[in-house]
Amino acid sequence: MVKKVALECSQCGRRNYSVPARPNREERLELNKFCKHCGKMTVHRETR
Ligand SMILES: [Zn+2]
């Protein structure tokens, strides 16, 4: 069974992406992704 987590923009707080959760990882993932609301690359954090 695949768990999914949302990636939330650290600038505007919107959830822009969802990715499959990695069972091996306990810590939160941080990724640089493009936020269409901010119009630029921002840090996105994993949420549950
Ligand atoms: Zn944003």
Short mmCIF file of C-alpha atoms and ligand atoms in Angstrom, two decimals:
data_model
loop_
_atom_site.label_atom_id
_atom_site.label_comp_id
_atom_site.label_asym_id
_atom_site.label_seq_id
_atom_site.Cartn_x
_atom_site.Cartn_y
_atom_site.Cartn_z
CA MET A 1 0.00 0.00 0.00
CA VAL A 2 1.44 3.32 -1.06
CA LYS A 3 1.26 6.29 1.23
CA LYS A 4 1.32 9.69 -0.33
CA VAL A 5 2.56 12.91 1.14
CA ALA A 6 1.96 16.45 -0.01
CA LEU A 7 4.77 18.90 -0.63
CA GLU A 8 3.99 22.30 0.80
CA CYS A 9 5.56 25.55 -0.37
CA SER A 10 7.47 27.19 2.47
CA GLN A 11 6.77 30.65 1.04
CA CYS A 12 2.99 30.61 0.50
CA GLY A 13 2.04 27.42 2.35
CA ARG A 14 0.15 25.88 -0.54
CA ARG A 15 0.37 22.20 -1.35
CA ASN A 16 1.56 21.95 -4.91
CA TYR A 17 2.81 18.42 -5.30
CA SER A 18 2.14 14.98 -3.97
CA VAL A 19 4.73 12.26 -3.95
CA PRO A 20 4.82 8.69 -2.73
CA ALA A 21 6.15 8.46 0.82
CA ARG A 22 9.45 6.71 1.32
CA PRO A 23 9.12 4.06 4.00
CA ASN A 24 12.83 4.23 4.82
CA ARG A 25 12.76 7.91 5.63
CA GLU A 26 11.68 9.19 8.98
CA GLU A 27 12.83 12.76 8.55
CA ARG A 28 10.98 15.28 6.46
CA LEU A 29 12.00 15.79 2.93
CA GLU A 30 12.81 19.24 1.59
CA LEU A 31 12.88 19.83 -2.13
CA ASN A 32 13.42 22.82 -4.35
CA LYS A 33 10.44 22.94 -6.68
CA PHE A 34 8.66 25.45 -8.80
CA CYS A 35 5.66 27.03 -7.09
CA LYS A 36 3.18 28.44 -9.59
CA HIS A 37 1.61 30.60 -6.90
CA CYS A 38 4.92 32.25 -6.02
CA GLY A 39 6.13 32.12 -9.63
CA LYS A 40 9.57 30.85 -8.67
CA MET A 41 11.54 27.98 -7.22
CA THR A 42 10.93 27.60 -3.52
CA VAL A 43 11.62 25.04 -0.82
CA HIS A 44 8.79 22.53 -0.50
CA ARG A 45 8.41 20.48 2.64
CA GLU A 46 6.82 17.13 3.09
CA THR A 47 3.57 17.14 5.04
CA ARG A 48 1.23 14.38 6.13
ZN ZN B 1 4.46 29.18 -3.06
#
